[in-house]
Amino acid sequence: MTDARGPVVALDGVGVAFRSREVLRDVTCRIGAGERILVIGPSGSGKSTLLHVVTGVVPHSVHATMTGSATVAGLVDAPVLDRVRHVGFVAQDPSAAVVLPTVEQDVALVLENHGVDPAEVDARIDEALEAVGAGHLRHRETDRLSGGEAQRVAIAAALAARPALLVLDEPTAMLDAAGVRAVRDAIARLPAEVAVLMVEHRLDALGPEGLPARTIALDPAGRLLADGPTHEVLREHAAALAESGCWVPGWAADAHTPVPRASAAPAAEPVLRAVGLAVHPAAVRPRRFRRAPDPLPPVLAGVDLALRPGELVALIGANGSGKSTLLRTLAGLVPPVAGSVAGARPGMVFQDPAHQFVAASVRDEIAVGLADDDPRIDDALRCHRLEHVRDASPHRLSGGEKRRLSLAAMLVHDRPVLLADEPTFGLDRRDAEAAMGALVDASRTRAVVFSSHDLALVGRHATRAVVLGRGTVIHDGGVDALVASPALLVAGGIA
């Protein structure tokens, strides 16, 4: 798995601990030039930490105790700034990677930061964009990119410096079906000499042919469970991976765990009603880069929605269709320019869990608004598998643990309406099903709405589906009717 020049990455006995919590244990592996590697494991197994060890963020930028050694492009245990010429990094959130007005400027920024000769910049921008099939986006304004387009641009920017290794941390996590296809195509088009190290949960969405050739699997304790050809690892270790909570694609596993499903409740009076909602883009995010007025269509227009206790409503739509905006408007966080929202004030679980954290410890986060001895606090810690981190800072948790905490902190309050923006994104199979089970339970007495790109998840759990397209409701009804309509699935961004 290496070439004559030696490996791009060599990890030898790597262990990482944050304070008293050990995340990775004795991980040894090699990554050769041009290798494409998938990293899988349950929530909290150290997948993102492994990526951060490779980039140098751990232990040089994030305080942690690291044992063993990490050699990247011949540099042993070097800090981030020394590795940045050799390693490109792309995160989950496409919007985090685009910071300038146009795609061209965004890619050029990377080249300028690397001191590339100005005479070469123009050709290097074309080279990077063409490598991921995004040449046509060069002059596009970044705030008009879809999620998939933004992630393509992020990958192009990471490639512009011609790194030896591209590190991808769940690059499809926030994308609809079209976005997943765009990223899958971009990865397939990468230069053959560039190695890829990718963490990903959505294996079925990528498909058998879209997965990297090699897989590294971590067990719940952060140890190496398997390292080999992807199809062999997924088939031979399917039971252990599923047992630990990993998503195992359907072609690799025959059994599926039974899951709870909400039962359609008798019609009740709405506890929250939206009528004629319209939201302008300026209310959602300032348009910082406009040099002249350029009116955009509303993010939402003419949206009517009634939420009743006993319903678990799936909110579906392509990237940019207005799902998050609708949830935030229902929660009272975004002002509508027209229409009204009347009824109980909802609780909301944000797409980025860190946006709702206000306390110094996990237990205190759940206890906000409750008496310190309220038994619901410890019940929530136990139910959401957070007892082992009860005294940790919410911001020091793994991505999956942050997601579980955000859900626990909102569910512990008896609000009649609960809104959850992509509540399973970034979670392994066990925690995703546990999160949905908690929402199913909550929906027995409350109105619950969750947004998702996952058709299987929606089909298993939701009692009603609302599909947004171009900022308005194009379907509000049964889940079966949605699944049976290819046109609706395409419009909803899940096919």
GROMACS .gro file of C-alpha atoms in nm:
model
  495
    1MET     CA    1   0.000   0.000   0.000
    2THR     CA    2   0.298   0.230  -0.043
    3ASP     CA    3   0.510   0.323  -0.341
    4ALA     CA    4   0.884   0.363  -0.387
    5ARG     CA    5   0.872   0.711  -0.240
    6GLY     CA    6   0.732   0.577   0.085
    7PRO     CA    7   0.391   0.641   0.238
    8VAL     CA    8   0.221   0.980   0.235
    9VAL     CA    9   0.104   0.910   0.591
   10ALA     CA   10   0.256   0.678   0.851
   11LEU     CA   11   0.084   0.645   1.189
   12ASP     CA   12   0.269   0.436   1.446
   13GLY     CA   13   0.099   0.341   1.772
   14VAL     CA   14  -0.104   0.661   1.783
   15GLY     CA   15  -0.312   0.720   2.093
   16VAL     CA   16  -0.502   1.039   2.182
   17ALA     CA   17  -0.659   1.143   2.511
   18PHE     CA   18  -0.850   1.459   2.596
   19ARG     CA   19  -0.796   1.520   2.967
   20SER     CA   20  -0.896   1.188   3.124
   21ARG     CA   21  -1.080   1.056   2.819
   22GLU     CA   22  -0.897   0.829   2.576
   23VAL     CA   23  -1.023   0.857   2.219
   24LEU     CA   24  -0.773   0.668   2.001
   25ARG     CA   25  -0.567   0.369   2.112
   26ASP     CA   26  -0.258   0.227   1.942
   27VAL     CA   27  -0.355   0.301   1.581
   28THR     CA   28  -0.096   0.204   1.321
   29CYS     CA   29  -0.148   0.239   0.946
   30ARG     CA   30   0.013   0.353   0.621
   31ILE     CA   31  -0.138   0.555   0.336
   32GLY     CA   32   0.035   0.541  -0.001
   33ALA     CA   33   0.028   0.793  -0.284
   34GLY     CA   34  -0.304   0.783  -0.467
   35GLU     CA   35  -0.478   0.552  -0.219
   36ARG     CA   36  -0.846   0.619  -0.148
   37ILE     CA   37  -0.939   0.526   0.208
   38LEU     CA   38  -1.271   0.529   0.395
   39VAL     CA   39  -1.270   0.562   0.775
   40ILE     CA   40  -1.573   0.422   0.958
   41GLY     CA   41  -1.666   0.358   1.318
   42PRO     CA   42  -1.939   0.431   1.571
   43SER     CA   43  -1.996   0.774   1.720
   44GLY     CA   44  -1.715   0.860   1.961
   45SER     CA   45  -1.471   0.605   1.816
   46GLY     CA   46  -1.221   0.875   1.718
   47LYS     CA   47  -1.278   0.908   1.343
   48SER     CA   48  -1.254   1.287   1.332
   49THR     CA   49  -0.970   1.277   1.585
   50LEU     CA   50  -0.780   1.046   1.349
   51LEU     CA   51  -0.822   1.303   1.071
   52HIS     CA   52  -0.705   1.579   1.305
   53VAL     CA   53  -0.394   1.377   1.392
   54VAL     CA   54  -0.314   1.359   1.020
   55THR     CA   55  -0.369   1.734   0.967
   56GLY     CA   56  -0.174   1.821   1.283
   57VAL     CA   57  -0.466   1.990   1.456
   58VAL     CA   58  -0.422   1.723   1.725
   59PRO     CA   59  -0.215   1.778   1.932
   60HIS     CA   60  -0.075   2.110   1.804
   61SER     CA   61  -0.391   2.326   1.787
   62VAL     CA   62  -0.632   2.134   2.011
   63HIS     CA   63  -0.498   2.047   2.354
   64ALA     CA   64  -0.465   1.671   2.383
   65THR     CA   65  -0.216   1.410   2.493
   66MET     CA   66  -0.084   1.211   2.198
   67THR     CA   67   0.133   0.902   2.209
   68GLY     CA   68   0.303   0.734   1.915
   69SER     CA   69   0.401   0.928   1.604
   70ALA     CA   70   0.241   1.073   1.291
   71THR     CA   71   0.455   1.120   0.981
   72VAL     CA   72   0.297   1.313   0.693
   73ALA     CA   73   0.486   1.372   0.367
   74GLY     CA   74   0.807   1.285   0.550
   75LEU     CA   75   0.744   1.535   0.833
   76VAL     CA   76   0.739   1.371   1.176
   77ASP     CA   77   0.489   1.514   1.428
   78ALA     CA   78   0.499   1.850   1.248
   79PRO     CA   79   0.257   2.135   1.335
   80VAL     CA   80  -0.035   2.237   1.112
   81LEU     CA   81   0.149   2.513   0.925
   82ASP     CA   82   0.421   2.273   0.816
   83ARG     CA   83   0.168   2.017   0.689
   84VAL     CA   84  -0.069   2.255   0.511
   85ARG     CA   85   0.129   2.241   0.184
   86HIS     CA   86   0.088   1.866   0.176
   87VAL     CA   87  -0.264   1.816   0.316
   88GLY     CA   88  -0.593   1.961   0.192
   89PHE     CA   89  -0.893   1.950   0.426
   90VAL     CA   90  -1.268   1.965   0.356
   91ALA     CA   91  -1.522   1.974   0.639
   92GLN     CA   92  -1.889   1.873   0.663
   93ASP     CA   93  -2.043   2.216   0.614
   94PRO     CA   94  -2.004   2.350   0.258
   95SER     CA   95  -2.076   2.708   0.372
   96ALA     CA   96  -1.773   2.701   0.603
   97ALA     CA   97  -1.537   2.663   0.308
   98VAL     CA   98  -1.654   2.951   0.087
   99VAL     CA   99  -1.567   3.291   0.229
  100LEU     CA  100  -1.523   3.531  -0.065
  101PRO     CA  101  -1.773   3.676  -0.316
  102THR     CA  102  -1.693   3.450  -0.612
  103VAL     CA  103  -1.569   3.098  -0.668
  104GLU     CA  104  -1.267   3.231  -0.857
  105GLN     CA  105  -1.163   3.449  -0.562
  106ASP     CA  106  -1.215   3.167  -0.315
  107VAL     CA  107  -0.983   2.929  -0.498
  108ALA     CA  108  -0.733   3.208  -0.567
  109LEU     CA  109  -0.710   3.280  -0.194
  110VAL     CA  110  -0.559   2.936  -0.132
  111LEU     CA  111  -0.300   2.989  -0.404
  112GLU     CA  112  -0.209   3.335  -0.273
  113ASN     CA  113  -0.169   3.195   0.078
  114HIS     CA  114   0.073   2.937  -0.060
  115GLY     CA  115   0.278   3.200  -0.243
  116VAL     CA  116   0.204   3.072  -0.592
  117ASP     CA  117   0.350   3.291  -0.868
  118PRO     CA  118   0.071   3.534  -0.976
  119ALA     CA  119   0.140   3.440  -1.338
  120GLU     CA  120   0.034   3.083  -1.259
  121VAL     CA  121  -0.276   3.157  -1.052
  122ASP     CA  122  -0.523   3.178  -1.340
  123ALA     CA  123  -0.425   2.841  -1.485
  124ARG     CA  124  -0.414   2.679  -1.140
  125ILE     CA  125  -0.771   2.795  -1.068
  126ASP     CA  126  -0.888   2.632  -1.391
  127GLU     CA  127  -0.689   2.318  -1.310
  128ALA     CA  128  -0.844   2.279  -0.964
  129LEU     CA  129  -1.201   2.348  -1.074
  130GLU     CA  130  -1.180   2.124  -1.380
  131ALA     CA  131  -1.039   1.843  -1.164
  132VAL     CA  132  -1.372   1.821  -0.978
  133GLY     CA  133  -1.602   1.904  -1.269
  134ALA     CA  134  -1.668   2.260  -1.151
  135GLY     CA  135  -1.508   2.465  -1.427
  136HIS     CA  136  -1.845   2.617  -1.515
  137LEU     CA  137  -1.871   2.762  -1.163
  138ARG     CA  138  -1.558   2.978  -1.184
  139HIS     CA  139  -1.742   3.311  -1.206
  140ARG     CA  140  -2.041   3.211  -0.992
  141GLU     CA  141  -2.112   3.410  -0.675
  142THR     CA  142  -2.053   3.183  -0.376
  143ASP     CA  143  -2.382   3.267  -0.207
  144ARG     CA  144  -2.566   3.133  -0.511
  145LEU     CA  145  -2.409   2.788  -0.496
  146SER     CA  146  -2.613   2.483  -0.404
  147GLY     CA  147  -2.480   2.260  -0.127
  148GLY     CA  148  -2.329   2.016  -0.374
  149GLU     CA  149  -2.173   2.296  -0.579
  150ALA     CA  150  -2.026   2.456  -0.265
  151GLN     CA  151  -1.872   2.125  -0.160
  152ARG     CA  152  -1.722   2.078  -0.509
  153VAL     CA  153  -1.568   2.424  -0.479
  154ALA     CA  154  -1.436   2.340  -0.132
  155ILE     CA  155  -1.268   2.028  -0.272
  156ALA     CA  156  -1.127   2.231  -0.563
  157ALA     CA  157  -0.985   2.490  -0.322
  158ALA     CA  158  -0.824   2.214  -0.118
  159LEU     CA  159  -0.674   2.069  -0.438
  160ALA     CA  160  -0.546   2.402  -0.570
  161ALA     CA  161  -0.225   2.378  -0.368
  162ARG     CA  162  -0.161   2.032  -0.520
  163PRO     CA  163  -0.155   1.844  -0.189
  164ALA     CA  164  -0.035   1.486  -0.160
  165LEU     CA  165  -0.336   1.403   0.059
  166LEU     CA  166  -0.697   1.520   0.066
  167VAL     CA  167  -0.878   1.476   0.399
  168LEU     CA  168  -1.260   1.475   0.388
  169ASP     CA  169  -1.467   1.481   0.709
  170GLU     CA  170  -1.817   1.357   0.616
  171PRO     CA  171  -1.833   1.565   0.297
  172THR     CA  172  -2.190   1.454   0.212
  173ALA     CA  173  -2.340   1.489   0.561
  174MET     CA  174  -2.536   1.806   0.485
  175LEU     CA  175  -2.619   1.739   0.121
  176ASP     CA  176  -2.926   1.628  -0.069
  177ALA     CA  177  -2.915   1.348  -0.327
  178ALA     CA  178  -2.792   1.577  -0.604
  179GLY     CA  179  -2.518   1.709  -0.375
  180VAL     CA  180  -2.407   1.356  -0.285
  181ARG     CA  181  -2.380   1.271  -0.654
  182ALA     CA  182  -2.177   1.589  -0.714
  183VAL     CA  183  -1.929   1.504  -0.438
  184ARG     CA  184  -1.907   1.139  -0.546
  185ASP     CA  185  -1.828   1.254  -0.901
  186ALA     CA  186  -1.575   1.509  -0.776
  187ILE     CA  187  -1.388   1.245  -0.576
  188ALA     CA  188  -1.391   1.006  -0.873
  189ARG     CA  189  -1.231   1.277  -1.091
  190LEU     CA  190  -0.945   1.357  -0.853
  191PRO     CA  191  -0.590   1.328  -0.991
  192ALA     CA  192  -0.467   0.970  -0.955
  193GLU     CA  193  -0.164   1.070  -0.748
  194VAL     CA  194  -0.370   1.239  -0.473
  195ALA     CA  195  -0.440   1.018  -0.171
  196VAL     CA  196  -0.781   1.054  -0.004
  197LEU     CA  197  -0.872   0.989   0.359
  198MET     CA  198  -1.247   1.021   0.412
  199VAL     CA  199  -1.482   0.978   0.707
  200GLU     CA  200  -1.837   0.904   0.591
  201HIS     CA  201  -2.159   0.760   0.734
  202ARG     CA  202  -2.378   0.769   0.421
  203LEU     CA  203  -2.240   0.457   0.257
  204ASP     CA  204  -2.563   0.354   0.085
  205ALA     CA  205  -2.596   0.703  -0.066
  206LEU     CA  206  -2.247   0.681  -0.216
  207GLY     CA  207  -2.321   0.334  -0.354
  208PRO     CA  208  -2.081   0.038  -0.389
  209GLU     CA  209  -1.893   0.199  -0.679
  210GLY     CA  210  -1.866   0.536  -0.504
  211LEU     CA  211  -1.682   0.405  -0.198
  212PRO     CA  212  -1.302   0.424  -0.163
  213ALA     CA  213  -1.119   0.099  -0.238
  214ARG     CA  214  -0.982   0.057   0.115
  215THR     CA  215  -1.152   0.091   0.454
  216ILE     CA  216  -1.014   0.150   0.802
  217ALA     CA  217  -1.269   0.057   1.071
  218LEU     CA  218  -1.239   0.175   1.432
  219ASP     CA  219  -1.410  -0.001   1.722
  220PRO     CA  220  -1.599   0.184   2.001
  221ALA     CA  221  -1.280   0.210   2.210
  222GLY     CA  222  -1.087   0.382   1.929
  223ARG     CA  223  -0.881   0.078   1.832
  224LEU     CA  224  -0.824  -0.053   1.481
  225LEU     CA  225  -1.094  -0.313   1.411
  226ALA     CA  226  -1.011  -0.378   1.046
  227ASP     CA  227  -0.803  -0.241   0.759
  228GLY     CA  228  -0.841  -0.380   0.409
  229PRO     CA  229  -1.041  -0.378   0.085
  230THR     CA  230  -1.371  -0.200   0.145
  231HIS     CA  231  -1.604  -0.476   0.027
  232GLU     CA  232  -1.419  -0.734   0.238
  233VAL     CA  233  -1.418  -0.519   0.552
  234LEU     CA  234  -1.788  -0.435   0.521
  235ARG     CA  235  -1.895  -0.793   0.451
  236GLU     CA  236  -1.663  -0.979   0.689
  237HIS     CA  237  -1.714  -0.738   0.977
  238ALA     CA  238  -2.079  -0.647   0.907
  239ALA     CA  239  -2.208  -0.799   1.232
  240ALA     CA  240  -1.944  -0.634   1.453
  241LEU     CA  241  -1.986  -0.300   1.277
  242ALA     CA  242  -2.365  -0.310   1.307
  243GLU     CA  243  -2.343  -0.419   1.671
  244SER     CA  244  -2.117  -0.124   1.751
  245GLY     CA  245  -2.362   0.113   1.585
  246CYS     CA  246  -2.213   0.173   1.239
  247TRP     CA  247  -2.417   0.221   0.927
  248VAL     CA  248  -2.363  -0.090   0.715
  249PRO     CA  249  -2.484  -0.058   0.354
  250GLY     CA  250  -2.770  -0.282   0.250
  251TRP     CA  251  -2.557  -0.484   0.007
  252ALA     CA  252  -2.318  -0.578   0.291
  253ALA     CA  253  -2.572  -0.680   0.556
  254ASP     CA  254  -2.887  -0.887   0.530
  255ALA     CA  255  -3.052  -0.803   0.862
  256HIS     CA  256  -3.208  -0.480   0.970
  257THR     CA  257  -3.277  -0.386   1.330
  258PRO     CA  258  -3.648  -0.338   1.405
  259VAL     CA  259  -3.719   0.027   1.474
  260PRO     CA  260  -4.007   0.213   1.638
  261ARG     CA  261  -4.253   0.389   1.413
  262ALA     CA  262  -4.492   0.662   1.512
  263SER     CA  263  -4.857   0.572   1.477
  264ALA     CA  264  -5.088   0.809   1.297
  265ALA     CA  265  -5.293   0.982   1.565
  266PRO     CA  266  -5.656   1.088   1.538
  267ALA     CA  267  -5.685   1.444   1.406
  268ALA     CA  268  -5.640   1.696   1.686
  269GLU     CA  269  -5.653   2.072   1.703
  270PRO     CA  270  -5.330   2.234   1.581
  271VAL     CA  271  -5.091   2.354   1.851
  272LEU     CA  272  -4.900   2.564   1.597
  273ARG     CA  273  -5.023   2.714   1.273
  274ALA     CA  274  -4.840   2.908   1.002
  275VAL     CA  275  -5.040   3.098   0.742
  276GLY     CA  276  -4.902   3.261   0.426
  277LEU     CA  277  -4.543   3.270   0.550
  278ALA     CA  278  -4.290   3.458   0.340
  279VAL     CA  279  -3.926   3.515   0.434
  280HIS     CA  280  -3.678   3.738   0.250
  281PRO     CA  281  -3.315   3.627   0.202
  282ALA     CA  282  -3.191   3.929   0.399
  283ALA     CA  283  -3.365   3.795   0.710
  284VAL     CA  284  -3.174   3.468   0.682
  285ARG     CA  285  -2.825   3.594   0.604
  286PRO     CA  286  -2.687   3.938   0.510
  287ARG     CA  287  -2.571   3.970   0.151
  288ARG     CA  288  -2.231   4.111   0.235
  289PHE     CA  289  -2.081   4.101  -0.111
  290ARG     CA  290  -2.340   4.272  -0.329
  291ARG     CA  291  -2.201   4.578  -0.506
  292ALA     CA  292  -2.542   4.676  -0.646
  293PRO     CA  293  -2.903   4.587  -0.571
  294ASP     CA  294  -2.991   4.249  -0.714
  295PRO     CA  295  -3.327   4.129  -0.582
  296LEU     CA  296  -3.355   3.761  -0.505
  297PRO     CA  297  -3.674   3.560  -0.475
  298PRO     CA  298  -3.799   3.499  -0.121
  299VAL     CA  299  -3.660   3.199   0.064
  300LEU     CA  300  -4.015   3.107   0.162
  301ALA     CA  301  -4.340   3.222   0.000
  302GLY     CA  302  -4.703   3.139   0.077
  303VAL     CA  303  -4.627   2.860   0.324
  304ASP     CA  304  -4.926   2.723   0.517
  305LEU     CA  305  -4.865   2.459   0.782
  306ALA     CA  306  -5.060   2.319   1.077
  307LEU     CA  307  -4.890   2.104   1.341
  308ARG     CA  308  -5.090   1.874   1.568
  309PRO     CA  309  -4.997   1.661   1.869
  310GLY     CA  310  -4.952   1.295   1.781
  311GLU     CA  311  -4.777   1.365   1.450
  312LEU     CA  312  -4.416   1.305   1.351
  313VAL     CA  313  -4.372   1.526   1.045
  314ALA     CA  314  -4.078   1.486   0.806
  315LEU     CA  315  -3.972   1.810   0.638
  316ILE     CA  316  -3.803   1.732   0.308
  317GLY     CA  317  -3.645   1.942   0.037
  318ALA     CA  318  -3.332   1.989  -0.171
  319ASN     CA  319  -3.046   2.200  -0.039
  320GLY     CA  320  -3.159   2.562  -0.050
  321SER     CA  321  -3.531   2.481  -0.055
  322GLY     CA  322  -3.591   2.660   0.278
  323LYS     CA  323  -3.617   2.377   0.533
  324SER     CA  324  -3.394   2.532   0.799
  325THR     CA  325  -3.545   2.874   0.735
  326LEU     CA  326  -3.897   2.737   0.785
  327LEU     CA  327  -3.800   2.567   1.112
  328ARG     CA  328  -3.629   2.881   1.241
  329THR     CA  329  -3.929   3.093   1.141
  330LEU     CA  330  -4.168   2.858   1.322
  331ALA     CA  331  -3.939   2.884   1.627
  332GLY     CA  332  -3.958   3.263   1.619
  333LEU     CA  333  -3.591   3.308   1.528
  334VAL     CA  334  -3.644   3.449   1.178
  335PRO     CA  335  -3.903   3.723   1.117
  336PRO     CA  336  -4.141   3.667   0.825
  337VAL     CA  337  -4.204   3.954   0.585
  338ALA     CA  338  -4.558   3.826   0.536
  339GLY     CA  339  -4.791   3.580   0.703
  340SER     CA  340  -4.808   3.473   1.065
  341VAL     CA  341  -4.718   3.199   1.312
  342ALA     CA  342  -4.958   3.139   1.599
  343GLY     CA  343  -4.954   2.888   1.882
  344ALA     CA  344  -4.718   2.737   2.136
  345ARG     CA  345  -4.353   2.845   2.132
  346PRO     CA  346  -4.155   2.545   2.000
  347GLY     CA  347  -3.835   2.396   2.128
  348MET     CA  348  -3.570   2.360   1.860
  349VAL     CA  349  -3.274   2.132   1.798
  350PHE     CA  350  -3.032   2.315   1.568
  351GLN     CA  351  -2.845   2.165   1.276
  352ASP     CA  352  -2.521   2.271   1.445
  353PRO     CA  353  -2.559   2.155   1.808
  354ALA     CA  354  -2.300   2.404   1.936
  355HIS     CA  355  -2.537   2.689   1.853
  356GLN     CA  356  -2.762   2.596   2.144
  357PHE     CA  357  -2.504   2.515   2.414
  358VAL     CA  358  -2.498   2.762   2.704
  359ALA     CA  359  -2.361   2.564   3.002
  360ALA     CA  360  -2.013   2.453   3.110
  361SER     CA  361  -2.091   2.082   3.147
  362VAL     CA  362  -2.312   1.823   2.981
  363ARG     CA  363  -2.523   1.777   3.295
  364ASP     CA  364  -2.566   2.152   3.338
  365GLU     CA  365  -2.671   2.184   2.973
  366ILE     CA  366  -2.955   1.938   3.026
  367ALA     CA  367  -3.042   2.102   3.360
  368VAL     CA  368  -3.097   2.450   3.214
  369GLY     CA  369  -3.440   2.564   3.333
  370LEU     CA  370  -3.483   2.268   3.571
  371ALA     CA  371  -3.424   2.224   3.943
  372ASP     CA  372  -3.080   2.075   4.009
  373ASP     CA  373  -3.230   1.762   4.167
  374ASP     CA  374  -3.490   1.706   3.893
  375PRO     CA  375  -3.479   1.330   3.817
  376ARG     CA  376  -3.532   1.401   3.447
  377ILE     CA  377  -3.171   1.522   3.424
  378ASP     CA  378  -3.016   1.187   3.511
  379ASP     CA  379  -3.283   1.006   3.311
  380ALA     CA  380  -3.183   1.209   3.004
  381LEU     CA  381  -2.813   1.139   3.060
  382ARG     CA  382  -2.884   0.767   3.074
  383CYS     CA  383  -3.133   0.759   2.787
  384HIS     CA  384  -2.898   0.944   2.550
  385ARG     CA  385  -2.579   0.761   2.657
  386LEU     CA  386  -2.414   1.069   2.804
  387GLU     CA  387  -2.342   0.951   3.159
  388HIS     CA  388  -1.973   0.898   3.086
  389VAL     CA  389  -1.932   1.263   2.978
  390ARG     CA  390  -2.168   1.425   3.232
  391ASP     CA  391  -1.894   1.659   3.363
  392ALA     CA  392  -1.731   1.732   3.026
  393SER     CA  393  -1.769   2.058   2.836
  394PRO     CA  394  -2.033   2.028   2.561
  395HIS     CA  395  -1.781   2.174   2.319
  396ARG     CA  396  -1.532   1.894   2.387
  397LEU     CA  397  -1.768   1.614   2.284
  398SER     CA  398  -1.752   1.415   1.963
  399GLY     CA  399  -1.989   1.518   1.686
  400GLY     CA  400  -2.232   1.237   1.770
  401GLU     CA  401  -2.224   1.317   2.141
  402LYS     CA  402  -2.296   1.685   2.070
  403ARG     CA  403  -2.595   1.582   1.862
  404ARG     CA  404  -2.726   1.353   2.137
  405LEU     CA  405  -2.683   1.630   2.395
  406SER     CA  406  -2.869   1.886   2.186
  407LEU     CA  407  -3.160   1.645   2.152
  408ALA     CA  408  -3.156   1.548   2.521
  409ALA     CA  409  -3.151   1.912   2.635
  410MET     CA  410  -3.459   1.992   2.429
  411LEU     CA  411  -3.659   1.674   2.490
  412VAL     CA  412  -3.628   1.706   2.868
  413HIS     CA  413  -3.864   2.006   2.854
  414ASP     CA  414  -4.232   1.937   2.796
  415ARG     CA  415  -4.290   2.182   2.513
  416PRO     CA  416  -4.592   2.094   2.298
  417VAL     CA  417  -4.398   2.149   1.973
  418LEU     CA  418  -4.049   2.022   1.896
  419LEU     CA  419  -3.855   2.116   1.582
  420ALA     CA  420  -3.539   1.922   1.491
  421ASP     CA  421  -3.314   2.032   1.204
  422GLU     CA  422  -3.137   1.723   1.063
  423PRO     CA  423  -3.136   1.550   1.406
  424THR     CA  424  -2.949   1.241   1.278
  425PHE     CA  425  -2.681   1.408   1.067
  426GLY     CA  426  -2.336   1.288   1.171
  427LEU     CA  427  -2.474   1.005   1.386
  428ASP     CA  428  -2.392   0.639   1.355
  429ARG     CA  429  -2.673   0.388   1.301
  430ARG     CA  430  -2.733   0.312   1.668
  431ASP     CA  431  -2.752   0.677   1.772
  432ALA     CA  432  -2.956   0.778   1.467
  433GLU     CA  433  -3.218   0.515   1.545
  434ALA     CA  434  -3.208   0.610   1.915
  435ALA     CA  435  -3.261   0.975   1.824
  436MET     CA  436  -3.554   0.887   1.601
  437GLY     CA  437  -3.693   0.659   1.871
  438ALA     CA  438  -3.685   0.953   2.112
  439LEU     CA  439  -3.870   1.170   1.859
  440VAL     CA  440  -4.126   0.893   1.802
  441ASP     CA  441  -4.187   0.878   2.178
  442ALA     CA  442  -4.215   1.257   2.199
  443SER     CA  443  -4.463   1.264   1.911
  444ARG     CA  444  -4.715   1.056   2.106
  445THR     CA  445  -4.814   1.366   2.303
  446ARG     CA  446  -4.649   1.649   2.110
  447ALA     CA  447  -4.618   1.782   1.757
  448VAL     CA  448  -4.272   1.694   1.626
  449VAL     CA  449  -4.113   1.808   1.300
  450PHE     CA  450  -3.773   1.690   1.175
  451SER     CA  451  -3.589   1.772   0.854
  452SER     CA  452  -3.399   1.501   0.669
  453HIS     CA  453  -3.248   1.394   0.337
  454ASP     CA  454  -3.275   1.026   0.432
  455LEU     CA  455  -3.572   0.861   0.259
  456ALA     CA  456  -3.529   0.533   0.447
  457LEU     CA  457  -3.537   0.719   0.779
  458VAL     CA  458  -3.847   0.912   0.676
  459GLY     CA  459  -4.019   0.596   0.554
  460ARG     CA  460  -3.949   0.410   0.878
  461HIS     CA  461  -4.059   0.677   1.121
  462ALA     CA  462  -4.265   0.968   0.989
  463THR     CA  463  -4.645   0.977   0.989
  464ARG     CA  464  -4.660   1.276   0.753
  465ALA     CA  465  -4.431   1.433   0.496
  466VAL     CA  466  -4.405   1.798   0.398
  467VAL     CA  467  -4.197   1.863   0.086
  468LEU     CA  468  -4.057   2.208   0.007
  469GLY     CA  469  -3.967   2.313  -0.345
  470ARG     CA  470  -3.859   2.661  -0.448
  471GLY     CA  471  -3.960   2.799  -0.111
  472THR     CA  472  -4.316   2.670  -0.097
  473VAL     CA  473  -4.500   2.353   0.005
  474ILE     CA  474  -4.541   2.115  -0.291
  475HIS     CA  475  -4.663   1.816  -0.090
  476ASP     CA  476  -4.823   1.783   0.252
  477GLY     CA  477  -4.960   1.439   0.319
  478GLY     CA  478  -4.881   1.072   0.365
  479VAL     CA  479  -4.532   0.927   0.348
  480ASP     CA  480  -4.650   0.644   0.122
  481ALA     CA  481  -4.769   0.894  -0.138
  482LEU     CA  482  -4.428   1.061  -0.131
  483VAL     CA  483  -4.238   0.733  -0.172
  484ALA     CA  484  -4.462   0.634  -0.464
  485SER     CA  485  -4.395   0.957  -0.655
  486PRO     CA  486  -4.059   0.978  -0.837
  487ALA     CA  487  -4.128   1.342  -0.924
  488LEU     CA  488  -4.177   1.434  -0.558
  489LEU     CA  489  -3.865   1.243  -0.457
  490VAL     CA  490  -3.659   1.438  -0.710
  491ALA     CA  491  -3.820   1.767  -0.605
  492GLY     CA  492  -3.752   1.679  -0.242
  493GLY     CA  493  -3.382   1.620  -0.308
  494ILE     CA  494  -3.384   1.258  -0.197
  495ALA     CA  495  -3.362   1.086  -0.535
   0.00000   0.00000   0.00000
